[in-house]
PDB file of C-alpha atoms in Angstrom:
ATOM      1  CA  UNK A   1      64.826  16.613 104.332  1.00 36.00           C
ATOM      2  CA  UNK A   2      63.216  14.970 101.605  1.00 37.00           C
ATOM      3  CA  UNK A   3      64.939  14.912  98.316  1.00 38.00           C
ATOM      4  CA  UNK A   4      63.470  15.249  94.935  1.00 40.00           C
ATOM      5  CA  UNK A   5      63.278  11.831  92.855  1.00 41.00           C
ATOM      6  CA  UNK A   6      66.080  11.344  90.567  1.00 44.00           C
ATOM      7  CA  UNK A   7      64.707  11.159  86.862  1.00 43.00           C
ATOM      8  CA  UNK A   8      67.837   8.978  86.426  1.00 43.00           C
ATOM      9  CA  UNK A   9      65.722   6.146  87.375  1.00 49.00           C
ATOM     10  CA  UNK A  10      63.049   6.872  84.473  1.00 51.00           C
ATOM     11  CA  UNK A  11      63.830   5.505  81.115  1.00 52.00           C
ATOM     12  CA  UNK A  12      64.706   7.853  78.326  1.00 51.00           C
ATOM     13  CA  UNK A  13      61.376   7.472  76.475  1.00 53.00           C
ATOM     14  CA  UNK A  14      59.075   8.213  79.392  1.00 56.00           C
ATOM     15  CA  UNK A  15      56.311  10.564  78.532  1.00 55.00           C
ATOM     16  CA  UNK A  16      55.419  11.546  82.116  1.00 53.00           C
ATOM     17  CA  UNK A  17      58.645  12.309  84.052  1.00 59.00           C
ATOM     18  CA  UNK A  18      56.909  14.988  85.914  1.00 62.00           C
ATOM     19  CA  UNK A  19      53.840  12.949  87.447  1.00 73.00           C
ATOM     20  CA  UNK A  20      55.650   9.671  87.567  1.00 73.00           C
ATOM     21  CA  UNK A  21      58.933  11.030  89.092  1.00 72.00           C
ATOM     22  CA  UNK A  22      57.085  12.713  91.935  1.00 79.00           C
ATOM     23  CA  UNK A  23      55.886   9.564  93.280  1.00 81.00           C
ATOM     24  CA  UNK A  24      57.479   7.852  96.459  1.00 86.00           C
ATOM     25  CA  UNK A  25      60.156   5.442  95.229  1.00 85.00           C
ATOM     26  CA  UNK A  26      58.358   2.172  95.414  1.00 86.00           C
ATOM     27  CA  UNK A  27      55.029   3.418  93.602  1.00 88.00           C
ATOM     28  CA  UNK A  28      57.205   5.020  90.957  1.00 87.00           C
ATOM     29  CA  UNK A  29      58.859   1.664  90.458  1.00 87.00           C
ATOM     30  CA  UNK A  30      55.508  -0.036  90.005  1.00 89.00           C
ATOM     31  CA  UNK A  31      54.178   2.733  87.657  1.00 88.00           C
ATOM     32  CA  UNK A  32      57.295   2.468  85.490  1.00 88.00           C
ATOM     33  CA  UNK A  33      57.154  -1.502  85.666  1.00 88.00           C
ATOM     34  CA  UNK A  34      53.543  -1.309  84.233  1.00 88.00           C
ATOM     35  CA  UNK A  35      54.799   1.391  81.776  1.00 86.00           C
ATOM     36  CA  UNK A  36      52.183   3.826  83.017  1.00 84.00           C
ATOM     37  CA  UNK A  37      54.547   6.817  81.936  1.00 82.00           C
ATOM     38  CA  UNK A  38      54.131   5.207  78.270  1.00 84.00           C
ATOM     39  CA  UNK A  39      50.673   5.230  77.348  1.00 87.00           C
ATOM     40  CA  UNK A  40      51.491   4.449  73.802  1.00 90.00           C
ATOM     41  CA  UNK A  41      51.666   0.631  74.612  1.00 88.00           C
ATOM     42  CA  UNK A  42      48.059   0.339  75.744  1.00 90.00           C
ATOM     43  CA  UNK A  43      46.772   2.267  73.085  1.00 94.00           C
ATOM     44  CA  UNK A  44      48.568  -0.015  70.355  1.00 95.00           C
ATOM     45  CA  UNK A  45      47.168  -2.914  72.316  1.00 93.00           C
ATOM     46  CA  UNK A  46      43.697  -1.331  72.424  1.00 96.00           C
ATOM     47  CA  UNK A  47      42.987  -0.194  69.063  1.00 97.00           C
ATOM     48  CA  UNK A  48      42.956  -3.943  67.290  1.00 97.00           C
ATOM     49  CA  UNK A  49      40.212  -4.563  69.622  1.00 97.00           C
ATOM     50  CA  UNK A  50      38.150  -1.620  68.914  1.00 97.00           C
ATOM     51  CA  UNK A  51      38.688  -2.441  65.144  1.00 98.00           C
ATOM     52  CA  UNK A  52      36.900  -5.846  65.619  1.00 97.00           C
ATOM     53  CA  UNK A  53      34.246  -4.609  67.639  1.00 97.00           C
ATOM     54  CA  UNK A  54      33.521  -2.030  64.867  1.00 97.00           C
ATOM     55  CA  UNK A  55      33.813  -3.991  61.894  1.00 97.00           C
ATOM     56  CA  UNK A  56      31.802  -6.770  63.348  1.00 96.00           C
ATOM     57  CA  UNK A  57      28.915  -3.782  63.537  1.00 94.00           C
ATOM     58  CA  UNK A  58      29.274  -3.301  67.343  1.00 94.00           C
ATOM     59  CA  UNK A  59      30.596   0.320  67.520  1.00 93.00           C
ATOM     60  CA  UNK A  60      27.362   2.151  68.488  1.00 92.00           C
ATOM     61  CA  UNK A  61      25.432  -0.645  70.525  1.00 92.00           C
ATOM     62  CA  UNK A  62      28.437  -2.225  72.368  1.00 93.00           C
ATOM     63  CA  UNK A  63      30.516   1.027  73.060  1.00 94.00           C
ATOM     64  CA  UNK A  64      30.656  -0.494  76.852  1.00 95.00           C
ATOM     65  CA  UNK A  65      32.628  -3.489  75.219  1.00 96.00           C
ATOM     66  CA  UNK A  66      35.114  -1.019  73.726  1.00 96.00           C
ATOM     67  CA  UNK A  67      35.430   0.640  77.079  1.00 96.00           C
ATOM     68  CA  UNK A  68      36.069  -2.800  78.740  1.00 95.00           C
ATOM     69  CA  UNK A  69      38.689  -3.652  76.151  1.00 95.00           C
ATOM     70  CA  UNK A  70      40.580  -0.447  76.778  1.00 95.00           C
ATOM     71  CA  UNK A  71      40.522  -1.304  80.597  1.00 94.00           C
ATOM     72  CA  UNK A  72      41.610  -4.671  79.581  1.00 93.00           C
ATOM     73  CA  UNK A  73      44.538  -3.372  77.424  1.00 93.00           C
ATOM     74  CA  UNK A  74      45.577  -1.121  80.141  1.00 92.00           C
ATOM     75  CA  UNK A  75      45.920  -3.740  82.816  1.00 92.00           C
ATOM     76  CA  UNK A  76      47.113  -6.623  80.525  1.00 89.00           C
ATOM     77  CA  UNK A  77      49.557  -4.573  78.726  1.00 89.00           C
ATOM     78  CA  UNK A  78      51.019  -3.482  82.150  1.00 92.00           C
ATOM     79  CA  UNK A  79      51.093  -7.257  83.185  1.00 90.00           C
ATOM     80  CA  UNK A  80      52.925  -8.037  80.246  1.00 85.00           C
ATOM     81  CA  UNK A  81      55.570  -5.508  80.673  1.00 88.00           C
ATOM     82  CA  UNK A  82      55.991  -6.566  84.393  1.00 91.00           C
ATOM     83  CA  UNK A  83      56.510 -10.284  82.809  1.00 88.00           C
ATOM     84  CA  UNK A  84      58.792  -9.249  80.277  1.00 83.00           C
ATOM     85  CA  UNK A  85      60.949  -7.285  82.635  1.00 88.00           C
ATOM     86  CA  UNK A  86      61.083 -10.213  84.968  1.00 89.00           C
ATOM     87  CA  UNK A  87      62.532 -12.398  82.346  1.00 84.00           C
ATOM     88  CA  UNK A  88      64.674  -9.833  80.756  1.00 81.00           C
ATOM     89  CA  UNK A  89      66.193  -8.389  83.740  1.00 82.00           C
ATOM     90  CA  UNK A  90      69.560  -9.494  82.705  1.00 78.00           C
ATOM     91  CA  UNK A  91      69.409  -8.323  79.405  1.00 74.00           C
ATOM     92  CA  UNK A  92      67.897  -5.050  80.224  1.00 73.00           C
ATOM     93  CA  UNK A  93      70.857  -4.292  82.626  1.00 73.00           C
ATOM     94  CA  UNK A  94      73.140  -4.369  79.519  1.00 76.00           C
ATOM     95  CA  UNK A  95      71.021  -2.029  77.214  1.00 71.00           C
ATOM     96  CA  UNK A  96      71.504   1.804  77.837  1.00 70.00           C
ATOM     97  CA  UNK A  97      67.997   2.593  77.091  1.00 68.00           C
ATOM     98  CA  UNK A  98      66.510  -0.211  79.614  1.00 75.00           C
ATOM     99  CA  UNK A  99      69.390  -0.664  82.181  1.00 79.00           C
ATOM    100  CA  UNK A 100      67.307   2.111  84.460  1.00 77.00           C
ATOM    101  CA  UNK A 101      64.201   0.093  84.377  1.00 81.00           C
ATOM    102  CA  UNK A 102      62.962  -0.873  88.091  1.00 85.00           C
ATOM    103  CA  UNK A 103      64.102  -4.293  88.360  1.00 86.00           C
ATOM    104  CA  UNK A 104      67.822  -4.148  87.005  1.00 86.00           C
ATOM    105  CA  UNK A 105      68.315  -0.669  88.822  1.00 82.00           C
ATOM    106  CA  UNK A 106      66.955  -2.229  92.208  1.00 82.00           C
ATOM    107  CA  UNK A 107      63.989  -0.015  92.536  1.00 85.00           C
ATOM    108  CA  UNK A 108      61.690  -2.987  92.670  1.00 87.00           C
ATOM    109  CA  UNK A 109      62.431  -6.367  93.997  1.00 89.00           C
ATOM    110  CA  UNK A 110      61.389  -9.751  92.004  1.00 89.00           C
ATOM    111  CA  UNK A 111      59.011 -10.607  94.807  1.00 92.00           C
ATOM    112  CA  UNK A 112      57.425  -7.386  94.537  1.00 93.00           C
ATOM    113  CA  UNK A 113      57.290  -7.509  90.677  1.00 92.00           C
ATOM    114  CA  UNK A 114      55.482 -10.832  90.767  1.00 94.00           C
ATOM    115  CA  UNK A 115      52.802  -9.475  93.417  1.00 94.00           C
ATOM    116  CA  UNK A 116      52.326  -6.259  91.040  1.00 94.00           C
ATOM    117  CA  UNK A 117      51.748  -8.941  88.168  1.00 94.00           C
ATOM    118  CA  UNK A 118      48.953 -10.788  89.933  1.00 94.00           C
ATOM    119  CA  UNK A 119      47.166  -7.715  91.097  1.00 95.00           C
ATOM    120  CA  UNK A 120      47.102  -6.632  87.149  1.00 94.00           C
ATOM    121  CA  UNK A 121      46.133 -10.028  86.126  1.00 93.00           C
ATOM    122  CA  UNK A 122      43.247  -9.661  88.747  1.00 94.00           C
ATOM    123  CA  UNK A 123      41.810  -6.631  86.952  1.00 93.00           C
ATOM    124  CA  UNK A 124      42.136  -8.272  83.586  1.00 91.00           C
ATOM    125  CA  UNK A 125      40.231 -11.231  85.026  1.00 93.00           C
ATOM    126  CA  UNK A 126      37.412  -8.665  85.879  1.00 93.00           C
ATOM    127  CA  UNK A 127      37.269  -7.659  82.352  1.00 93.00           C
ATOM    128  CA  UNK A 128      37.354 -11.307  81.157  1.00 94.00           C
ATOM    129  CA  UNK A 129      34.304 -12.145  83.099  1.00 94.00           C
ATOM    130  CA  UNK A 130      32.196  -9.545  81.321  1.00 95.00           C
ATOM    131  CA  UNK A 131      32.676 -11.267  78.064  1.00 96.00           C
ATOM    132  CA  UNK A 132      30.584 -13.860  76.212  1.00 96.00           C
ATOM    133  CA  UNK A 133      31.904 -17.348  77.155  1.00 96.00           C
ATOM    134  CA  UNK A 134      33.115 -17.777  73.562  1.00 97.00           C
ATOM    135  CA  UNK A 135      35.074 -14.557  73.681  1.00 96.00           C
ATOM    136  CA  UNK A 136      36.433 -15.413  77.130  1.00 96.00           C
ATOM    137  CA  UNK A 137      37.831 -18.625  75.699  1.00 96.00           C
ATOM    138  CA  UNK A 138      39.369 -16.486  72.795  1.00 96.00           C
ATOM    139  CA  UNK A 139      40.860 -14.402  75.325  1.00 94.00           C
ATOM    140  CA  UNK A 140      42.223 -16.970  77.497  1.00 93.00           C
ATOM    141  CA  UNK A 141      43.832 -18.634  74.498  1.00 94.00           C
ATOM    142  CA  UNK A 142      46.247 -15.394  74.216  1.00 91.00           C
ATOM    143  CA  UNK A 143      48.085 -16.256  77.617  1.00 87.00           C
ATOM    144  CA  UNK A 144      50.411 -18.828  75.698  1.00 89.00           C
ATOM    145  CA  UNK A 145      51.829 -16.465  73.094  1.00 89.00           C
ATOM    146  CA  UNK A 146      52.069 -13.842  75.614  1.00 83.00           C
ATOM    147  CA  UNK A 147      54.110 -15.828  78.046  1.00 82.00           C
ATOM    148  CA  UNK A 148      56.350 -16.812  75.225  1.00 84.00           C
ATOM    149  CA  UNK A 149      56.980 -13.530  73.753  1.00 78.00           C
ATOM    150  CA  UNK A 150      59.891 -12.264  75.901  1.00 74.00           C
ATOM    151  CA  UNK A 151      61.817 -15.301  74.615  1.00 78.00           C
ATOM    152  CA  UNK A 152      61.442 -14.631  71.025  1.00 75.00           C
ATOM    153  CA  UNK A 153      64.198 -12.189  70.901  1.00 70.00           C
ATOM    154  CA  UNK A 154      66.514 -14.887  71.792  1.00 73.00           C
ATOM    155  CA  UNK A 155      65.399 -17.571  69.225  1.00 75.00           C
ATOM    156  CA  UNK A 156      64.431 -15.552  65.968  1.00 70.00           C
ATOM    157  CA  UNK A 157      65.262 -12.521  64.003  1.00 65.00           C
ATOM    158  CA  UNK A 158      61.636 -11.642  63.727  1.00 72.00           C
ATOM    159  CA  UNK A 159      60.303 -11.285  67.528  1.00 79.00           C
ATOM    160  CA  UNK A 160      58.033  -8.448  65.998  1.00 83.00           C
ATOM    161  CA  UNK A 161      55.975 -11.089  64.359  1.00 84.00           C
ATOM    162  CA  UNK A 162      55.237 -12.693  67.581  1.00 86.00           C
ATOM    163  CA  UNK A 163      54.468  -9.029  69.166  1.00 88.00           C
ATOM    164  CA  UNK A 164      52.062  -8.847  66.347  1.00 92.00           C
ATOM    165  CA  UNK A 165      50.384 -12.044  67.304  1.00 94.00           C
ATOM    166  CA  UNK A 166      50.032 -10.847  70.915  1.00 92.00           C
ATOM    167  CA  UNK A 167      49.243  -7.330  70.141  1.00 92.00           C
ATOM    168  CA  UNK A 168      46.639  -7.879  67.920  1.00 96.00           C
ATOM    169  CA  UNK A 169      44.648 -10.337  69.744  1.00 95.00           C
ATOM    170  CA  UNK A 170      42.149  -8.185  71.294  1.00 95.00           C
ATOM    171  CA  UNK A 171      40.851  -7.950  67.722  1.00 97.00           C
ATOM    172  CA  UNK A 172      39.877 -11.671  67.858  1.00 97.00           C
ATOM    173  CA  UNK A 173      38.135 -11.070  71.298  1.00 97.00           C
ATOM    174  CA  UNK A 174      36.141  -7.993  70.283  1.00 97.00           C
ATOM    175  CA  UNK A 175      35.005  -9.605  67.015  1.00 97.00           C
ATOM    176  CA  UNK A 176      34.085 -12.873  68.651  1.00 97.00           C
ATOM    177  CA  UNK A 177      32.120 -11.154  71.480  1.00 97.00           C
ATOM    178  CA  UNK A 178      30.052  -9.328  68.666  1.00 97.00           C
ATOM    179  CA  UNK A 179      29.721 -11.966  66.067  1.00 95.00           C
ATOM    180  CA  UNK A 180      30.110 -15.017  68.304  1.00 94.00           C
ATOM    181  CA  UNK A 181      32.368 -16.883  65.456  1.00 94.00           C
ATOM    182  CA  UNK A 182      35.769 -16.427  64.166  1.00 94.00           C
ATOM    183  CA  UNK A 183      34.918 -15.260  60.484  1.00 94.00           C
ATOM    184  CA  UNK A 184      37.064 -14.617  57.371  1.00 96.00           C
ATOM    185  CA  UNK A 185      36.951 -10.792  57.603  1.00 97.00           C
ATOM    186  CA  UNK A 186      38.275 -11.038  61.335  1.00 97.00           C
ATOM    187  CA  UNK A 187      41.319 -13.024  60.208  1.00 98.00           C
ATOM    188  CA  UNK A 188      42.093 -10.798  57.394  1.00 98.00           C
ATOM    189  CA  UNK A 189      41.918  -7.763  59.810  1.00 98.00           C
ATOM    190  CA  UNK A 190      43.829  -9.670  62.286  1.00 98.00           C
ATOM    191  CA  UNK A 191      46.815 -10.669  59.590  1.00 98.00           C
ATOM    192  CA  UNK A 192      46.874  -6.883  58.593  1.00 98.00           C
ATOM    193  CA  UNK A 193      47.278  -5.865  62.127  1.00 98.00           C
ATOM    194  CA  UNK A 194      50.095  -8.264  62.625  1.00 97.00           C
ATOM    195  CA  UNK A 195      51.841  -6.684  59.475  1.00 96.00           C
ATOM    196  CA  UNK A 196      51.164  -3.186  61.132  1.00 97.00           C
ATOM    197  CA  UNK A 197      52.719  -4.175  64.282  1.00 95.00           C
ATOM    198  CA  UNK A 198      55.969  -5.727  62.667  1.00 92.00           C
ATOM    199  CA  UNK A 199      55.876  -2.222  60.842  1.00 92.00           C
ATOM    200  CA  UNK A 200      55.751  -0.010  63.838  1.00 92.00           C
ATOM    201  CA  UNK A 201      57.969  -2.279  66.093  1.00 87.00           C
ATOM    202  CA  UNK A 202      60.764  -2.295  63.686  1.00 87.00           C
ATOM    203  CA  UNK A 203      60.802   1.522  63.897  1.00 88.00           C
ATOM    204  CA  UNK A 204      60.953   1.109  67.776  1.00 83.00           C
ATOM    205  CA  UNK A 205      63.621  -1.309  67.433  1.00 77.00           C
ATOM    206  CA  UNK A 206      65.980   1.176  65.769  1.00 77.00           C
ATOM    207  CA  UNK A 207      66.670   2.900  69.099  1.00 68.00           C
ATOM    208  CA  UNK A 208      68.590  -0.205  70.146  1.00 58.00           C
ATOM    209  CA  UNK A 209      70.182  -1.640  67.121  1.00 55.00           C
ATOM    210  CA  UNK A 210      73.776  -0.790  68.414  1.00 52.00           C
ATOM    211  CA  UNK A 211      73.095  -2.310  71.875  1.00 52.00           C
ATOM    212  CA  UNK A 212      71.105  -5.448  70.512  1.00 52.00           C
ATOM    213  CA  UNK A 213      73.917  -6.299  68.182  1.00 45.00           C
ATOM    214  CA  UNK A 214      76.459  -6.248  71.029  1.00 47.00           C
ATOM    215  CA  UNK A 215      74.496  -8.483  73.386  1.00 47.00           C
ATOM    216  CA  UNK A 216      73.096 -10.868  70.792  1.00 51.00           C
ATOM    217  CA  UNK A 217      69.567  -9.742  71.113  1.00 61.00           C
ATOM    218  CA  UNK A 218      67.702 -10.418  67.522  1.00 55.00           C
ATOM    219  CA  UNK A 219      65.262  -7.933  65.871  1.00 62.00           C
ATOM    220  CA  UNK A 220      63.675  -7.300  62.647  1.00 64.00           C
ATOM    221  CA  UNK A 221      65.589  -3.886  62.496  1.00 58.00           C
ATOM    222  CA  UNK A 222      68.652  -5.711  62.641  1.00 62.00           C
ATOM    223  CA  UNK A 223      67.632  -8.225  59.976  1.00 59.00           C
ATOM    224  CA  UNK A 224      66.685  -5.852  57.492  1.00 67.00           C
ATOM    225  CA  UNK A 225      69.994  -4.108  57.815  1.00 61.00           C
ATOM    226  CA  UNK A 226      70.069  -1.127  55.494  1.00 66.00           C
ATOM    227  CA  UNK A 227      66.642  -1.710  54.053  1.00 76.00           C
ATOM    228  CA  UNK A 228      64.886  -0.864  57.129  1.00 80.00           C
ATOM    229  CA  UNK A 229      62.823   1.905  55.509  1.00 85.00           C
ATOM    230  CA  UNK A 230      61.914  -0.475  52.480  1.00 87.00           C
ATOM    231  CA  UNK A 231      61.112  -3.322  54.765  1.00 87.00           C
ATOM    232  CA  UNK A 232      58.866  -1.175  57.054  1.00 91.00           C
ATOM    233  CA  UNK A 233      56.816  -0.077  53.795  1.00 93.00           C
ATOM    234  CA  UNK A 234      56.321  -3.572  52.600  1.00 93.00           C
ATOM    235  CA  UNK A 235      54.824  -4.455  55.889  1.00 94.00           C
ATOM    236  CA  UNK A 236      52.457  -1.603  55.929  1.00 97.00           C
ATOM    237  CA  UNK A 237      51.397  -2.167  52.283  1.00 97.00           C
ATOM    238  CA  UNK A 238      50.450  -5.570  53.366  1.00 97.00           C
ATOM    239  CA  UNK A 239      48.641  -4.280  56.175  1.00 98.00           C
ATOM    240  CA  UNK A 240      46.478  -1.998  54.150  1.00 98.00           C
ATOM    241  CA  UNK A 241      45.866  -4.765  51.352  1.00 98.00           C
ATOM    242  CA  UNK A 242      44.806  -7.271  54.276  1.00 98.00           C
ATOM    243  CA  UNK A 243      42.578  -4.379  55.761  1.00 98.00           C
ATOM    244  CA  UNK A 244      41.183  -3.762  52.360  1.00 98.00           C
ATOM    245  CA  UNK A 245      40.293  -7.383  51.849  1.00 98.00           C
ATOM    246  CA  UNK A 246      38.594  -7.471  55.091  1.00 98.00           C
ATOM    247  CA  UNK A 247      36.665  -4.502  54.416  1.00 98.00           C
ATOM    248  CA  UNK A 248      35.696  -5.888  51.023  1.00 97.00           C
ATOM    249  CA  UNK A 249      34.519  -9.224  52.663  1.00 97.00           C
ATOM    250  CA  UNK A 250      32.060  -7.071  55.001  1.00 96.00           C
ATOM    251  CA  UNK A 251      30.961  -4.325  52.247  1.00 95.00           C
ATOM    252  CA  UNK A 252      32.039  -5.077  48.679  1.00 95.00           C
ATOM    253  CA  UNK A 253      31.924  -1.497  47.819  1.00 93.00           C
ATOM    254  CA  UNK A 254      34.944   0.749  46.535  1.00 94.00           C
ATOM    255  CA  UNK A 255      33.646   3.263  48.882  1.00 93.00           C
ATOM    256  CA  UNK A 256      34.442   0.712  51.822  1.00 94.00           C
ATOM    257  CA  UNK A 257      38.023   0.585  50.415  1.00 96.00           C
ATOM    258  CA  UNK A 258      38.292   4.390  50.229  1.00 97.00           C
ATOM    259  CA  UNK A 259      37.915   4.509  54.061  1.00 97.00           C
ATOM    260  CA  UNK A 260      41.512   3.339  54.293  1.00 98.00           C
ATOM    261  CA  UNK A 261      43.004   6.302  52.646  1.00 98.00           C
ATOM    262  CA  UNK A 262      43.610   8.524  55.656  1.00 97.00           C
ATOM    263  CA  UNK A 263      45.470   5.609  57.524  1.00 98.00           C
ATOM    264  CA  UNK A 264      47.143   4.724  54.505  1.00 98.00           C
ATOM    265  CA  UNK A 265      48.568   8.317  54.080  1.00 98.00           C
ATOM    266  CA  UNK A 266      49.536   8.465  57.616  1.00 97.00           C
ATOM    267  CA  UNK A 267      51.623   4.937  57.346  1.00 97.00           C
ATOM    268  CA  UNK A 268      53.117   6.374  54.116  1.00 97.00           C
ATOM    269  CA  UNK A 269      54.092   9.569  56.012  1.00 96.00           C
ATOM    270  CA  UNK A 270      56.052   7.286  58.402  1.00 95.00           C
ATOM    271  CA  UNK A 271      57.967   5.373  55.770  1.00 92.00           C
ATOM    272  CA  UNK A 272      58.854   8.559  53.881  1.00 93.00           C
ATOM    273  CA  UNK A 273      60.198  10.524  56.891  1.00 91.00           C
ATOM    274  CA  UNK A 274      61.825   7.591  58.500  1.00 86.00           C
ATOM    275  CA  UNK A 275      65.448   7.952  58.503  1.00 80.00           C
ATOM    276  CA  UNK A 276      67.003   4.746  60.058  1.00 72.00           C
ATOM    277  CA  UNK A 277      70.659   5.637  60.165  1.00 65.00           C
ATOM    278  CA  UNK A 278      72.530   6.146  63.578  1.00 53.00           C
ATOM    279  CA  UNK A 279      73.087  10.174  63.035  1.00 50.00           C
ATOM    280  CA  UNK A 280      72.519  12.040  66.472  1.00 46.00           C
ATOM    281  CA  UNK A 281      68.522  12.391  66.811  1.00 50.00           C
ATOM    282  CA  UNK A 282      67.661   9.346  64.670  1.00 55.00           C
ATOM    283  CA  UNK A 283      66.567   7.535  67.713  1.00 64.00           C
ATOM    284  CA  UNK A 284      64.386  10.657  68.807  1.00 77.00           C
ATOM    285  CA  UNK A 285      62.765  10.849  65.448  1.00 81.00           C
ATOM    286  CA  UNK A 286      62.101   6.901  65.216  1.00 83.00           C
ATOM    287  CA  UNK A 287      60.445   6.983  68.628  1.00 85.00           C
ATOM    288  CA  UNK A 288      58.245  10.047  67.303  1.00 89.00           C
ATOM    289  CA  UNK A 289      57.096   7.945  64.162  1.00 91.00           C
ATOM    290  CA  UNK A 290      56.485   4.960  66.389  1.00 91.00           C
ATOM    291  CA  UNK A 291      54.246   6.751  68.819  1.00 92.00           C
ATOM    292  CA  UNK A 292      52.426   8.372  65.858  1.00 94.00           C
ATOM    293  CA  UNK A 293      50.679   4.897  65.446  1.00 96.00           C
ATOM    294  CA  UNK A 294      48.278   5.811  68.239  1.00 95.00           C
ATOM    295  CA  UNK A 295      46.861   8.274  65.695  1.00 96.00           C
ATOM    296  CA  UNK A 296      46.988   5.461  62.897  1.00 97.00           C
ATOM    297  CA  UNK A 297      44.896   3.169  65.237  1.00 97.00           C
ATOM    298  CA  UNK A 298      42.299   6.040  65.574  1.00 97.00           C
ATOM    299  CA  UNK A 299      42.246   6.517  61.924  1.00 98.00           C
ATOM    300  CA  UNK A 300      41.704   2.556  61.177  1.00 98.00           C
ATOM    301  CA  UNK A 301      39.092   2.481  63.951  1.00 98.00           C
ATOM    302  CA  UNK A 302      37.083   5.255  62.235  1.00 97.00           C
ATOM    303  CA  UNK A 303      37.428   3.377  58.787  1.00 97.00           C
ATOM    304  CA  UNK A 304      35.953   0.316  60.723  1.00 97.00           C
ATOM    305  CA  UNK A 305      33.106   2.297  62.090  1.00 97.00           C
ATOM    306  CA  UNK A 306      32.209   3.588  58.727  1.00 96.00           C
ATOM    307  CA  UNK A 307      32.510   0.127  57.100  1.00 96.00           C
ATOM    308  CA  UNK A 308      31.016  -1.973  59.866  1.00 95.00           C
ATOM    309  CA  UNK A 309      28.069   0.188  61.164  1.00 92.00           C
ATOM    310  CA  UNK A 310      24.678  -0.526  59.188  1.00 81.00           C
ATOM    311  CA  UNK A 311      22.570   2.593  58.569  1.00 69.00           C
ATOM    312  CA  UNK A 312      19.566   0.439  58.478  1.00 58.00           C
ATOM    313  CA  UNK A 313      17.781  -0.655  61.760  1.00 53.00           C
TER     314      UNK A 313
END
């Protein structure tokens, strides 16, 4: 008699327990390894790329590029998670939230994880071949920071900053494919995206502060201590300021800056309602605010479309 899959093998912050939980064990392990059950990751990887396309003026004519960046984000986010889990398998086994992940739990072998990593990278290669040669070179340059990311939590209190470099890289790819150059507005937009990532990933890291402190993993949430809310607020303010500077470079008009008001209000809501203490339910509340950044990304995309799209032929 076939037994019902155990949800014990699915990490606590999974968003699709029912769908993933019904898969056969091996497929379930591969899906969990690539975080198919947590689409928030590829949304957060995708949005900066869409911003780059939109602010460079390609939102309408190059909608196909936006879809390619979405496919690439899904594949490469999955590949990055597989690589991260291979590297972090010993640490994951010591953290309550991650010890149920496929590798430390024994659901997926190291050999199968490597095969799965290669398969996801091949999907990314298909997307890469659709880019202009210049944009493809920019995309390939991301491999070094991506490979280094899993080790950052061992050597710096700010692995979130390195994640910002990695998770914002699609912005450079999208902009360079449209503009054919790495221009000043792009760098301002990119710097703002890094600040945004530091803010939201600090919120995410609140879930693991106790376990991280116990086993020696470093994070911005630990580094900020009792000033997490203020720290996240500072990074979000920096993000809005840098994005405003990027918009001004593209269109020096106060109305262009006004396009940032919706995303600024949303980020302010995250900070004001954030409760970074350790009371029961704090981790769930932090996770909800972290996930809300997919909506923040959408609001920012709409702002980029408004500012970057010319009304004249």
